[in-house]
């Protein structure tokens, strides 16, 4: 009770700064809308996937789903990411062979799962130019976590809202919001990942884990029922991972870490040899130190069929306009 009181008090103390941030956000958006701040479009469709709340909300599984869907529909997609937490002086490709410290954790997962080019860098426009020079066949771009990146003009905006909703409703730093809630009225689609906001429904599915030292060793989550299990998660909402495991029958000892936490083997030393279960995003940071009792749970997004239909119609419109 005392913790939540202090947290609420801190939010109100930071509220004036949050108001200034809100004004800055609104002014910035208006300046880009009026083209008083420079922006550019790459000449092929741009789909932005983002959220309003700081931290993960399920964007990466959604981007993977969209990339796979587009490939099945005959498109040649590529993914652009900032590469959070990595120092990337020049645009570059991110592959499954890269180190997370060099390109970020999410781009490695995107590269492994999407089957399409993934490029990273702080300047998304420069990244896109380098990517298209290297892959001239690419005809649609997916921007991972770019809802607020207005320098890049976009054709479709998709916002993900999860079970956390909008927190206390304040913008940073008093609350979790990057932009006000009204921003959802201006996106093209809302994907609700356990949230109460009306939109296309997304669920994460995954019930089979693989051993980090041997990916061929795969076991259903039920294998870990009835024994002590540690679960670690350095994602935006760690409880989502813990609850997912709980629904699979795993009784676990939860170990939450901050989003994009730079794991070391010591972080997973819990004084016993009990299995340690982790997300795919966290596992890429520990590959070089993999141990036999570490296990990874990959998840896959499942979306309303209506979302795919909507996406196809919108992109078919771009094809027709280009052909005309």
PDB file of N, CA, C and O in Angstrom, residues 78-150:
ATOM      1  N   UNK A  78      10.493  -6.194 -45.971  1.00  0.00           N
ATOM      2  CA  UNK A  78      11.705  -6.042 -45.172  1.00  0.00           C
ATOM      3  C   UNK A  78      11.323  -5.316 -43.895  1.00  0.00           C
ATOM      4  O   UNK A  78      10.319  -4.596 -43.850  1.00  0.00           O
ATOM      5  N   UNK A  79      12.119  -5.506 -42.867  1.00  0.00           N
ATOM      6  CA  UNK A  79      11.831  -4.926 -41.554  1.00  0.00           C
ATOM      7  C   UNK A  79      12.926  -3.944 -41.175  1.00  0.00           C
ATOM      8  O   UNK A  79      14.117  -4.233 -41.356  1.00  0.00           O
ATOM      9  N   UNK A  80      12.517  -2.807 -40.657  1.00  0.00           N
ATOM     10  CA  UNK A  80      13.447  -1.787 -40.192  1.00  0.00           C
ATOM     11  C   UNK A  80      13.229  -1.586 -38.700  1.00  0.00           C
ATOM     12  O   UNK A  80      12.097  -1.436 -38.237  1.00  0.00           O
ATOM     13  N   UNK A  81      14.331  -1.589 -37.943  1.00  0.00           N
ATOM     14  CA  UNK A  81      14.262  -1.430 -36.492  1.00  0.00           C
ATOM     15  C   UNK A  81      15.362  -0.489 -36.032  1.00  0.00           C
ATOM     16  O   UNK A  81      16.418  -0.384 -36.673  1.00  0.00           O
ATOM     17  N   UNK A  82      15.126   0.160 -34.925  1.00  0.00           N
ATOM     18  CA  UNK A  82      16.150   1.033 -34.359  1.00  0.00           C
ATOM     19  C   UNK A  82      17.299   0.238 -33.769  1.00  0.00           C
ATOM     20  O   UNK A  82      18.441   0.698 -33.729  1.00  0.00           O
ATOM     21  N   UNK A  83      17.011  -0.969 -33.284  1.00  0.00           N
ATOM     22  CA  UNK A  83      18.050  -1.751 -32.613  1.00  0.00           C
ATOM     23  C   UNK A  83      18.282  -1.216 -31.212  1.00  0.00           C
ATOM     24  O   UNK A  83      19.393  -0.821 -30.859  1.00  0.00           O
ATOM     25  N   UNK A  84      17.221  -1.245 -30.408  1.00  0.00           N
ATOM     26  CA  UNK A  84      17.253  -0.622 -29.084  1.00  0.00           C
ATOM     27  C   UNK A  84      18.422  -1.145 -28.244  1.00  0.00           C
ATOM     28  O   UNK A  84      18.664  -2.346 -28.157  1.00  0.00           O
ATOM     29  N   UNK A  85      19.143  -0.199 -27.625  1.00  0.00           N
ATOM     30  CA  UNK A  85      20.225  -0.552 -26.705  1.00  0.00           C
ATOM     31  C   UNK A  85      21.566  -0.790 -27.360  1.00  0.00           C
ATOM     32  O   UNK A  85      22.579  -0.892 -26.670  1.00  0.00           O
ATOM     33  N   UNK A  86      21.594  -0.882 -28.683  1.00  0.00           N
ATOM     34  CA  UNK A  86      22.854  -1.121 -29.394  1.00  0.00           C
ATOM     35  C   UNK A  86      23.370   0.187 -29.995  1.00  0.00           C
ATOM     36  O   UNK A  86      22.589   1.049 -30.403  1.00  0.00           O
ATOM     37  N   UNK A  87      24.682   0.341 -30.036  1.00  0.00           N
ATOM     38  CA  UNK A  87      25.302   1.485 -30.685  1.00  0.00           C
ATOM     39  C   UNK A  87      25.616   1.103 -32.121  1.00  0.00           C
ATOM     40  O   UNK A  87      26.514   0.310 -32.386  1.00  0.00           O
ATOM     41  N   UNK A  88      24.852   1.681 -33.050  1.00  0.00           N
ATOM     42  CA  UNK A  88      24.956   1.311 -34.464  1.00  0.00           C
ATOM     43  C   UNK A  88      25.335   2.559 -35.248  1.00  0.00           C
ATOM     44  O   UNK A  88      24.475   3.368 -35.604  1.00  0.00           O
ATOM     45  N   UNK A  89      26.615   2.770 -35.533  1.00  0.00           N
ATOM     46  CA  UNK A  89      27.045   4.006 -36.178  1.00  0.00           C
ATOM     47  C   UNK A  89      26.539   4.165 -37.607  1.00  0.00           C
ATOM     48  O   UNK A  89      26.281   5.279 -38.060  1.00  0.00           O
ATOM     49  N   UNK A  90      26.385   3.047 -38.327  1.00  0.00           N
ATOM     50  CA  UNK A  90      25.933   3.088 -39.714  1.00  0.00           C
ATOM     51  C   UNK A  90      24.847   2.043 -39.928  1.00  0.00           C
ATOM     52  O   UNK A  90      24.813   1.019 -39.227  1.00  0.00           O
ATOM     53  N   UNK A  91      23.951   2.261 -40.894  1.00  0.00           N
ATOM     54  CA  UNK A  91      22.925   1.250 -41.174  1.00  0.00           C
ATOM     55  C   UNK A  91      23.559  -0.099 -41.495  1.00  0.00           C
ATOM     56  O   UNK A  91      24.585  -0.164 -42.177  1.00  0.00           O
ATOM     57  N   UNK A  92      22.942  -1.159 -41.019  1.00  0.00           N
ATOM     58  CA  UNK A  92      23.480  -2.491 -41.261  1.00  0.00           C
ATOM     59  C   UNK A  92      22.378  -3.529 -41.152  1.00  0.00           C
ATOM     60  O   UNK A  92      21.323  -3.289 -40.563  1.00  0.00           O
ATOM     61  N   UNK A  93      22.650  -4.684 -41.726  1.00  0.00           N
ATOM     62  CA  UNK A  93      21.718  -5.798 -41.602  1.00  0.00           C
ATOM     63  C   UNK A  93      21.873  -6.441 -40.233  1.00  0.00           C
ATOM     64  O   UNK A  93      22.953  -6.429 -39.640  1.00  0.00           O
ATOM     65  N   UNK A  94      20.793  -6.989 -39.734  1.00  0.00           N
ATOM     66  CA  UNK A  94      20.819  -7.769 -38.492  1.00  0.00           C
ATOM     67  C   UNK A  94      20.491  -9.208 -38.860  1.00  0.00           C
ATOM     68  O   UNK A  94      19.468  -9.472 -39.510  1.00  0.00           O
ATOM     69  N   UNK A  95      21.344 -10.136 -38.480  1.00  0.00           N
ATOM     70  CA  UNK A  95      21.144 -11.542 -38.806  1.00  0.00           C
ATOM     71  C   UNK A  95      21.174 -12.383 -37.536  1.00  0.00           C
ATOM     72  O   UNK A  95      21.542 -11.891 -36.456  1.00  0.00           O
ATOM     73  N   UNK A  96      20.835 -13.643 -37.682  1.00  0.00           N
ATOM     74  CA  UNK A  96      20.818 -14.529 -36.527  1.00  0.00           C
ATOM     75  C   UNK A  96      22.222 -14.791 -35.990  1.00  0.00           C
ATOM     76  O   UNK A  96      22.381 -15.253 -34.862  1.00  0.00           O
ATOM     77  N   UNK A  97      23.246 -14.467 -36.793  1.00  0.00           N
ATOM     78  CA  UNK A  97      24.626 -14.681 -36.352  1.00  0.00           C
ATOM     79  C   UNK A  97      25.160 -13.512 -35.533  1.00  0.00           C
ATOM     80  O   UNK A  97      26.227 -13.615 -34.922  1.00  0.00           O
ATOM     81  N   UNK A  98      24.424 -12.396 -35.502  1.00  0.00           N
ATOM     82  CA  UNK A  98      24.905 -11.201 -34.815  1.00  0.00           C
ATOM     83  C   UNK A  98      24.757 -11.322 -33.304  1.00  0.00           C
ATOM     84  O   UNK A  98      23.952 -12.105 -32.781  1.00  0.00           O
ATOM     85  N   UNK A  99      25.529 -10.476 -32.620  1.00  0.00           N
ATOM     86  CA  UNK A  99      25.439 -10.378 -31.173  1.00  0.00           C
ATOM     87  C   UNK A  99      24.394  -9.329 -30.820  1.00  0.00           C
ATOM     88  O   UNK A  99      24.311  -8.278 -31.464  1.00  0.00           O
ATOM     89  N   UNK A 100      23.603  -9.592 -29.794  1.00  0.00           N
ATOM     90  CA  UNK A 100      22.547  -8.665 -29.399  1.00  0.00           C
ATOM     91  C   UNK A 100      23.104  -7.304 -29.011  1.00  0.00           C
ATOM     92  O   UNK A 100      22.446  -6.275 -29.201  1.00  0.00           O
ATOM     93  N   UNK A 101      24.320  -7.268 -28.474  1.00  0.00           N
ATOM     94  CA  UNK A 101      24.925  -5.992 -28.094  1.00  0.00           C
ATOM     95  C   UNK A 101      25.223  -5.136 -29.315  1.00  0.00           C
ATOM     96  O   UNK A 101      25.319  -3.910 -29.210  1.00  0.00           O
ATOM     97  N   UNK A 102      25.359  -5.767 -30.475  1.00  0.00           N
ATOM     98  CA  UNK A 102      25.714  -5.032 -31.692  1.00  0.00           C
ATOM     99  C   UNK A 102      24.498  -4.540 -32.461  1.00  0.00           C
ATOM    100  O   UNK A 102      24.548  -3.470 -33.084  1.00  0.00           O
ATOM    101  N   UNK A 103      23.386  -5.294 -32.431  1.00  0.00           N
ATOM    102  CA  UNK A 103      22.224  -4.924 -33.242  1.00  0.00           C
ATOM    103  C   UNK A 103      20.920  -4.840 -32.452  1.00  0.00           C
ATOM    104  O   UNK A 103      19.892  -4.440 -32.999  1.00  0.00           O
ATOM    105  N   UNK A 104      20.944  -5.215 -31.165  1.00  0.00           N
ATOM    106  CA  UNK A 104      19.721  -5.255 -30.376  1.00  0.00           C
ATOM    107  C   UNK A 104      19.151  -6.655 -30.325  1.00  0.00           C
ATOM    108  O   UNK A 104      19.458  -7.499 -31.176  1.00  0.00           O
ATOM    109  N   UNK A 105      18.323  -6.922 -29.328  1.00  0.00           N
ATOM    110  CA  UNK A 105      17.780  -8.271 -29.162  1.00  0.00           C
ATOM    111  C   UNK A 105      16.629  -8.573 -30.113  1.00  0.00           C
ATOM    112  O   UNK A 105      16.587  -9.627 -30.756  1.00  0.00           O
ATOM    113  N   UNK A 106      15.694  -7.636 -30.264  1.00  0.00           N
ATOM    114  CA  UNK A 106      14.528  -7.881 -31.103  1.00  0.00           C
ATOM    115  C   UNK A 106      14.882  -8.100 -32.572  1.00  0.00           C
ATOM    116  O   UNK A 106      14.294  -8.986 -33.218  1.00  0.00           O
ATOM    117  N   UNK A 107      15.823  -7.329 -33.158  1.00  0.00           N
ATOM    118  CA  UNK A 107      16.162  -7.581 -34.568  1.00  0.00           C
ATOM    119  C   UNK A 107      16.655  -8.999 -34.841  1.00  0.00           C
ATOM    120  O   UNK A 107      16.399  -9.543 -35.919  1.00  0.00           O
ATOM    121  N   UNK A 108      17.347  -9.600 -33.890  1.00  0.00           N
ATOM    122  CA  UNK A 108      17.815 -10.979 -34.094  1.00  0.00           C
ATOM    123  C   UNK A 108      16.622 -11.928 -34.141  1.00  0.00           C
ATOM    124  O   UNK A 108      16.549 -12.825 -34.999  1.00  0.00           O
ATOM    125  N   UNK A 109      15.670 -11.731 -33.241  1.00  0.00           N
ATOM    126  CA  UNK A 109      14.462 -12.555 -33.258  1.00  0.00           C
ATOM    127  C   UNK A 109      13.687 -12.327 -34.554  1.00  0.00           C
ATOM    128  O   UNK A 109      13.206 -13.282 -35.186  1.00  0.00           O
ATOM    129  N   UNK A 110      13.586 -11.078 -34.980  1.00  0.00           N
ATOM    130  CA  UNK A 110      12.888 -10.760 -36.226  1.00  0.00           C
ATOM    131  C   UNK A 110      13.559 -11.433 -37.410  1.00  0.00           C
ATOM    132  O   UNK A 110      12.891 -11.975 -38.303  1.00  0.00           O
ATOM    133  N   UNK A 111      14.874 -11.401 -37.446  1.00  0.00           N
ATOM    134  CA  UNK A 111      15.614 -12.019 -38.544  1.00  0.00           C
ATOM    135  C   UNK A 111      15.407 -13.533 -38.553  1.00  0.00           C
ATOM    136  O   UNK A 111      15.203 -14.143 -39.605  1.00  0.00           O
ATOM    137  N   UNK A 112      15.456 -14.130 -37.392  1.00  0.00           N
ATOM    138  CA  UNK A 112      15.317 -15.587 -37.289  1.00  0.00           C
ATOM    139  C   UNK A 112      13.928 -16.052 -37.691  1.00  0.00           C
ATOM    140  O   UNK A 112      13.766 -17.074 -38.359  1.00  0.00           O
ATOM    141  N   UNK A 113      12.913 -15.296 -37.307  1.00  0.00           N
ATOM    142  CA  UNK A 113      11.544 -15.787 -37.450  1.00  0.00           C
ATOM    143  C   UNK A 113      10.829 -15.294 -38.714  1.00  0.00           C
ATOM    144  O   UNK A 113       9.905 -15.954 -39.194  1.00  0.00           O
ATOM    145  N   UNK A 114      11.230 -14.135 -39.245  1.00  0.00           N
ATOM    146  CA  UNK A 114      10.453 -13.537 -40.333  1.00  0.00           C
ATOM    147  C   UNK A 114      10.825 -14.057 -41.713  1.00  0.00           C
ATOM    148  O   UNK A 114      10.000 -14.060 -42.624  1.00  0.00           O
ATOM    149  N   UNK A 115      12.098 -14.455 -41.891  1.00  0.00           N
ATOM    150  CA  UNK A 115      12.541 -14.906 -43.201  1.00  0.00           C
ATOM    151  C   UNK A 115      12.719 -13.795 -44.210  1.00  0.00           C
ATOM    152  O   UNK A 115      12.780 -14.044 -45.418  1.00  0.00           O
ATOM    153  N   UNK A 116      12.812 -12.553 -43.742  1.00  0.00           N
ATOM    154  CA  UNK A 116      13.013 -11.440 -44.659  1.00  0.00           C
ATOM    155  C   UNK A 116      14.152 -10.552 -44.148  1.00  0.00           C
ATOM    156  O   UNK A 116      14.574 -10.684 -42.996  1.00  0.00           O
ATOM    157  N   UNK A 117      14.676  -9.650 -44.977  1.00  0.00           N
ATOM    158  CA  UNK A 117      15.770  -8.787 -44.525  1.00  0.00           C
ATOM    159  C   UNK A 117      15.357  -7.926 -43.338  1.00  0.00           C
ATOM    160  O   UNK A 117      14.250  -7.391 -43.296  1.00  0.00           O
ATOM    161  N   UNK A 118      16.256  -7.814 -42.380  1.00  0.00           N
ATOM    162  CA  UNK A 118      16.051  -6.953 -41.210  1.00  0.00           C
ATOM    163  C   UNK A 118      17.261  -6.035 -41.117  1.00  0.00           C
ATOM    164  O   UNK A 118      18.400  -6.509 -41.037  1.00  0.00           O
ATOM    165  N   UNK A 119      17.009  -4.728 -41.136  1.00  0.00           N
ATOM    166  CA  UNK A 119      18.096  -3.743 -41.055  1.00  0.00           C
ATOM    167  C   UNK A 119      17.859  -2.825 -39.873  1.00  0.00           C
ATOM    168  O   UNK A 119      16.708  -2.539 -39.511  1.00  0.00           O
ATOM    169  N   UNK A 120      18.959  -2.345 -39.292  1.00  0.00           N
ATOM    170  CA  UNK A 120      18.867  -1.553 -38.070  1.00  0.00           C
ATOM    171  C   UNK A 120      19.724  -0.290 -38.178  1.00  0.00           C
ATOM    172  O   UNK A 120      20.664  -0.213 -38.974  1.00  0.00           O
ATOM    173  N   UNK A 121      19.379   0.684 -37.329  1.00  0.00           N
ATOM    174  CA  UNK A 121      20.132   1.925 -37.254  1.00  0.00           C
ATOM    175  C   UNK A 121      19.276   3.013 -36.644  1.00  0.00           C
ATOM    176  O   UNK A 121      18.036   2.922 -36.636  1.00  0.00           O
ATOM    177  N   UNK A 122      19.931   4.040 -36.127  1.00  0.00           N
ATOM    178  CA  UNK A 122      19.202   5.126 -35.460  1.00  0.00           C
ATOM    179  C   UNK A 122      18.432   5.994 -36.452  1.00  0.00           C
ATOM    180  O   UNK A 122      17.324   6.449 -36.167  1.00  0.00           O
ATOM    181  N   UNK A 123      19.020   6.228 -37.636  1.00  0.00           N
ATOM    182  CA  UNK A 123      18.381   7.052 -38.669  1.00  0.00           C
ATOM    183  C   UNK A 123      17.614   6.120 -39.596  1.00  0.00           C
ATOM    184  O   UNK A 123      18.178   5.512 -40.504  1.00  0.00           O
ATOM    185  N   UNK A 124      16.318   6.002 -39.375  1.00  0.00           N
ATOM    186  CA  UNK A 124      15.522   5.042 -40.137  1.00  0.00           C
ATOM    187  C   UNK A 124      15.504   5.337 -41.634  1.00  0.00           C
ATOM    188  O   UNK A 124      15.483   4.425 -42.451  1.00  0.00           O
ATOM    189  N   UNK A 125      15.554   6.617 -42.025  1.00  0.00           N
ATOM    190  CA  UNK A 125      15.583   6.953 -43.450  1.00  0.00           C
ATOM    191  C   UNK A 125      16.880   6.463 -44.104  1.00  0.00           C
ATOM    192  O   UNK A 125      16.861   5.921 -45.215  1.00  0.00           O
ATOM    193  N   UNK A 126      17.986   6.640 -43.401  1.00  0.00           N
ATOM    194  CA  UNK A 126      19.260   6.152 -43.922  1.00  0.00           C
ATOM    195  C   UNK A 126      19.276   4.626 -43.972  1.00  0.00           C
ATOM    196  O   UNK A 126      19.826   4.025 -44.903  1.00  0.00           O
ATOM    197  N   UNK A 127      18.669   3.998 -42.988  1.00  0.00           N
ATOM    198  CA  UNK A 127      18.591   2.535 -42.956  1.00  0.00           C
ATOM    199  C   UNK A 127      17.809   2.026 -44.163  1.00  0.00           C
ATOM    200  O   UNK A 127      18.215   1.070 -44.839  1.00  0.00           O
ATOM    201  N   UNK A 128      16.698   2.677 -44.458  1.00  0.00           N
ATOM    202  CA  UNK A 128      15.863   2.252 -45.585  1.00  0.00           C
ATOM    203  C   UNK A 128      16.612   2.392 -46.908  1.00  0.00           C
ATOM    204  O   UNK A 128      16.540   1.511 -47.775  1.00  0.00           O
ATOM    205  N   UNK A 129      17.350   3.481 -47.072  1.00  0.00           N
ATOM    206  CA  UNK A 129      18.118   3.663 -48.307  1.00  0.00           C
ATOM    207  C   UNK A 129      19.144   2.549 -48.477  1.00  0.00           C
ATOM    208  O   UNK A 129      19.272   1.944 -49.552  1.00  0.00           O
ATOM    209  N   UNK A 130      19.883   2.252 -47.397  1.00  0.00           N
ATOM    210  CA  UNK A 130      20.901   1.205 -47.467  1.00  0.00           C
ATOM    211  C   UNK A 130      20.247  -0.157 -47.714  1.00  0.00           C
ATOM    212  O   UNK A 130      20.760  -0.973 -48.495  1.00  0.00           O
ATOM    213  N   UNK A 131      19.133  -0.392 -47.065  1.00  0.00           N
ATOM    214  CA  UNK A 131      18.427  -1.663 -47.230  1.00  0.00           C
ATOM    215  C   UNK A 131      17.974  -1.849 -48.682  1.00  0.00           C
ATOM    216  O   UNK A 131      18.168  -2.917 -49.275  1.00  0.00           O
ATOM    217  N   UNK A 132      17.392  -0.818 -49.268  1.00  0.00           N
ATOM    218  CA  UNK A 132      16.871  -0.939 -50.627  1.00  0.00           C
ATOM    219  C   UNK A 132      17.995  -1.027 -51.655  1.00  0.00           C
ATOM    220  O   UNK A 132      17.826  -1.651 -52.708  1.00  0.00           O
ATOM    221  N   UNK A 133      19.134  -0.418 -51.354  1.00  0.00           N
ATOM    222  CA  UNK A 133      20.291  -0.586 -52.244  1.00  0.00           C
ATOM    223  C   UNK A 133      20.753  -2.045 -52.254  1.00  0.00           C
ATOM    224  O   UNK A 133      21.160  -2.571 -53.292  1.00  0.00           O
ATOM    225  N   UNK A 134      20.679  -2.671 -51.072  1.00  0.00           N
ATOM    226  CA  UNK A 134      21.121  -4.063 -50.955  1.00  0.00           C
ATOM    227  C   UNK A 134      20.043  -5.050 -51.404  1.00  0.00           C
ATOM    228  O   UNK A 134      20.368  -6.167 -51.834  1.00  0.00           O
ATOM    229  N   UNK A 135      18.772  -4.646 -51.295  1.00  0.00           N
ATOM    230  CA  UNK A 135      17.660  -5.545 -51.645  1.00  0.00           C
ATOM    231  C   UNK A 135      16.654  -4.795 -52.526  1.00  0.00           C
ATOM    232  O   UNK A 135      15.573  -4.405 -52.061  1.00  0.00           O
ATOM    233  N   UNK A 136      16.970  -4.598 -53.797  1.00  0.00           N
ATOM    234  CA  UNK A 136      16.079  -3.830 -54.667  1.00  0.00           C
ATOM    235  C   UNK A 136      14.733  -4.503 -54.917  1.00  0.00           C
ATOM    236  O   UNK A 136      13.800  -3.856 -55.410  1.00  0.00           O
ATOM    237  N   UNK A 137      14.616  -5.786 -54.579  1.00  0.00           N
ATOM    238  CA  UNK A 137      13.350  -6.502 -54.773  1.00  0.00           C
ATOM    239  C   UNK A 137      12.320  -6.195 -53.684  1.00  0.00           C
ATOM    240  O   UNK A 137      11.137  -6.498 -53.853  1.00  0.00           O
ATOM    241  N   UNK A 138      12.749  -5.593 -52.588  1.00  0.00           N
ATOM    242  CA  UNK A 138      11.831  -5.283 -51.486  1.00  0.00           C
ATOM    243  C   UNK A 138      10.766  -4.298 -51.963  1.00  0.00           C
ATOM    244  O   UNK A 138      11.087  -3.268 -52.550  1.00  0.00           O
ATOM    245  N   UNK A 139       9.480  -4.633 -51.711  1.00  0.00           N
ATOM    246  CA  UNK A 139       8.400  -3.766 -52.194  1.00  0.00           C
ATOM    247  C   UNK A 139       7.443  -3.318 -51.093  1.00  0.00           C
ATOM    248  O   UNK A 139       6.438  -2.674 -51.370  1.00  0.00           O
ATOM    249  N   UNK A 140       7.751  -3.634 -49.837  1.00  0.00           N
ATOM    250  CA  UNK A 140       6.962  -3.128 -48.716  1.00  0.00           C
ATOM    251  C   UNK A 140       7.847  -3.137 -47.475  1.00  0.00           C
ATOM    252  O   UNK A 140       8.655  -4.053 -47.289  1.00  0.00           O
ATOM    253  N   UNK A 141       7.701  -2.119 -46.650  1.00  0.00           N
ATOM    254  CA  UNK A 141       8.541  -1.970 -45.453  1.00  0.00           C
ATOM    255  C   UNK A 141       7.698  -2.062 -44.188  1.00  0.00           C
ATOM    256  O   UNK A 141       6.604  -1.492 -44.121  1.00  0.00           O
ATOM    257  N   UNK A 142       8.238  -2.782 -43.204  1.00  0.00           N
ATOM    258  CA  UNK A 142       7.627  -2.861 -41.884  1.00  0.00           C
ATOM    259  C   UNK A 142       8.534  -2.136 -40.904  1.00  0.00           C
ATOM    260  O   UNK A 142       9.712  -2.480 -40.769  1.00  0.00           O
ATOM    261  N   UNK A 143       8.012  -1.135 -40.254  1.00  0.00           N
ATOM    262  CA  UNK A 143       8.786  -0.381 -39.267  1.00  0.00           C
ATOM    263  C   UNK A 143       8.389  -0.850 -37.874  1.00  0.00           C
ATOM    264  O   UNK A 143       7.257  -0.655 -37.437  1.00  0.00           O
ATOM    265  N   UNK A 144       9.326  -1.507 -37.189  1.00  0.00           N
ATOM    266  CA  UNK A 144       9.066  -2.016 -35.847  1.00  0.00           C
ATOM    267  C   UNK A 144       9.265  -0.906 -34.831  1.00  0.00           C
ATOM    268  O   UNK A 144      10.356  -0.357 -34.708  1.00  0.00           O
ATOM    269  N   UNK A 145       8.191  -0.575 -34.101  1.00  0.00           N
ATOM    270  CA  UNK A 145       8.222   0.465 -33.070  1.00  0.00           C
ATOM    271  C   UNK A 145       8.568   1.828 -33.659  1.00  0.00           C
ATOM    272  O   UNK A 145       9.553   2.451 -33.287  1.00  0.00           O
ATOM    273  N   UNK A 146       7.711   2.298 -34.568  1.00  0.00           N
ATOM    274  CA  UNK A 146       7.997   3.581 -35.202  1.00  0.00           C
ATOM    275  C   UNK A 146       6.816   4.519 -35.248  1.00  0.00           C
ATOM    276  O   UNK A 146       6.773   5.422 -36.090  1.00  0.00           O
ATOM    277  N   UNK A 147       5.853   4.335 -34.351  1.00  0.00           N
ATOM    278  CA  UNK A 147       4.650   5.163 -34.405  1.00  0.00           C
ATOM    279  C   UNK A 147       4.962   6.639 -34.222  1.00  0.00           C
ATOM    280  O   UNK A 147       4.307   7.503 -34.798  1.00  0.00           O
ATOM    281  N   UNK A 148       5.978   6.949 -33.413  1.00  0.00           N
ATOM    282  CA  UNK A 148       6.333   8.343 -33.144  1.00  0.00           C
ATOM    283  C   UNK A 148       7.473   8.846 -34.036  1.00  0.00           C
ATOM    284  O   UNK A 148       7.953   9.961 -33.845  1.00  0.00           O
ATOM    285  N   UNK A 149       7.894   8.052 -35.003  1.00  0.00           N
ATOM    286  CA  UNK A 149       9.021   8.438 -35.875  1.00  0.00           C
ATOM    287  C   UNK A 149       8.460   9.140 -37.116  1.00  0.00           C
ATOM    288  O   UNK A 149       8.381   8.569 -38.212  1.00  0.00           O
ATOM    289  N   UNK A 150       8.079  10.408 -36.954  1.00  0.00           N
ATOM    290  CA  UNK A 150       7.365  11.121 -38.007  1.00  0.00           C
ATOM    291  C   UNK A 150       8.248  11.569 -39.172  1.00  0.00           C
ATOM    292  O   UNK A 150       7.731  12.002 -40.203  1.00  0.00           O
TER     293      UNK A 150
END
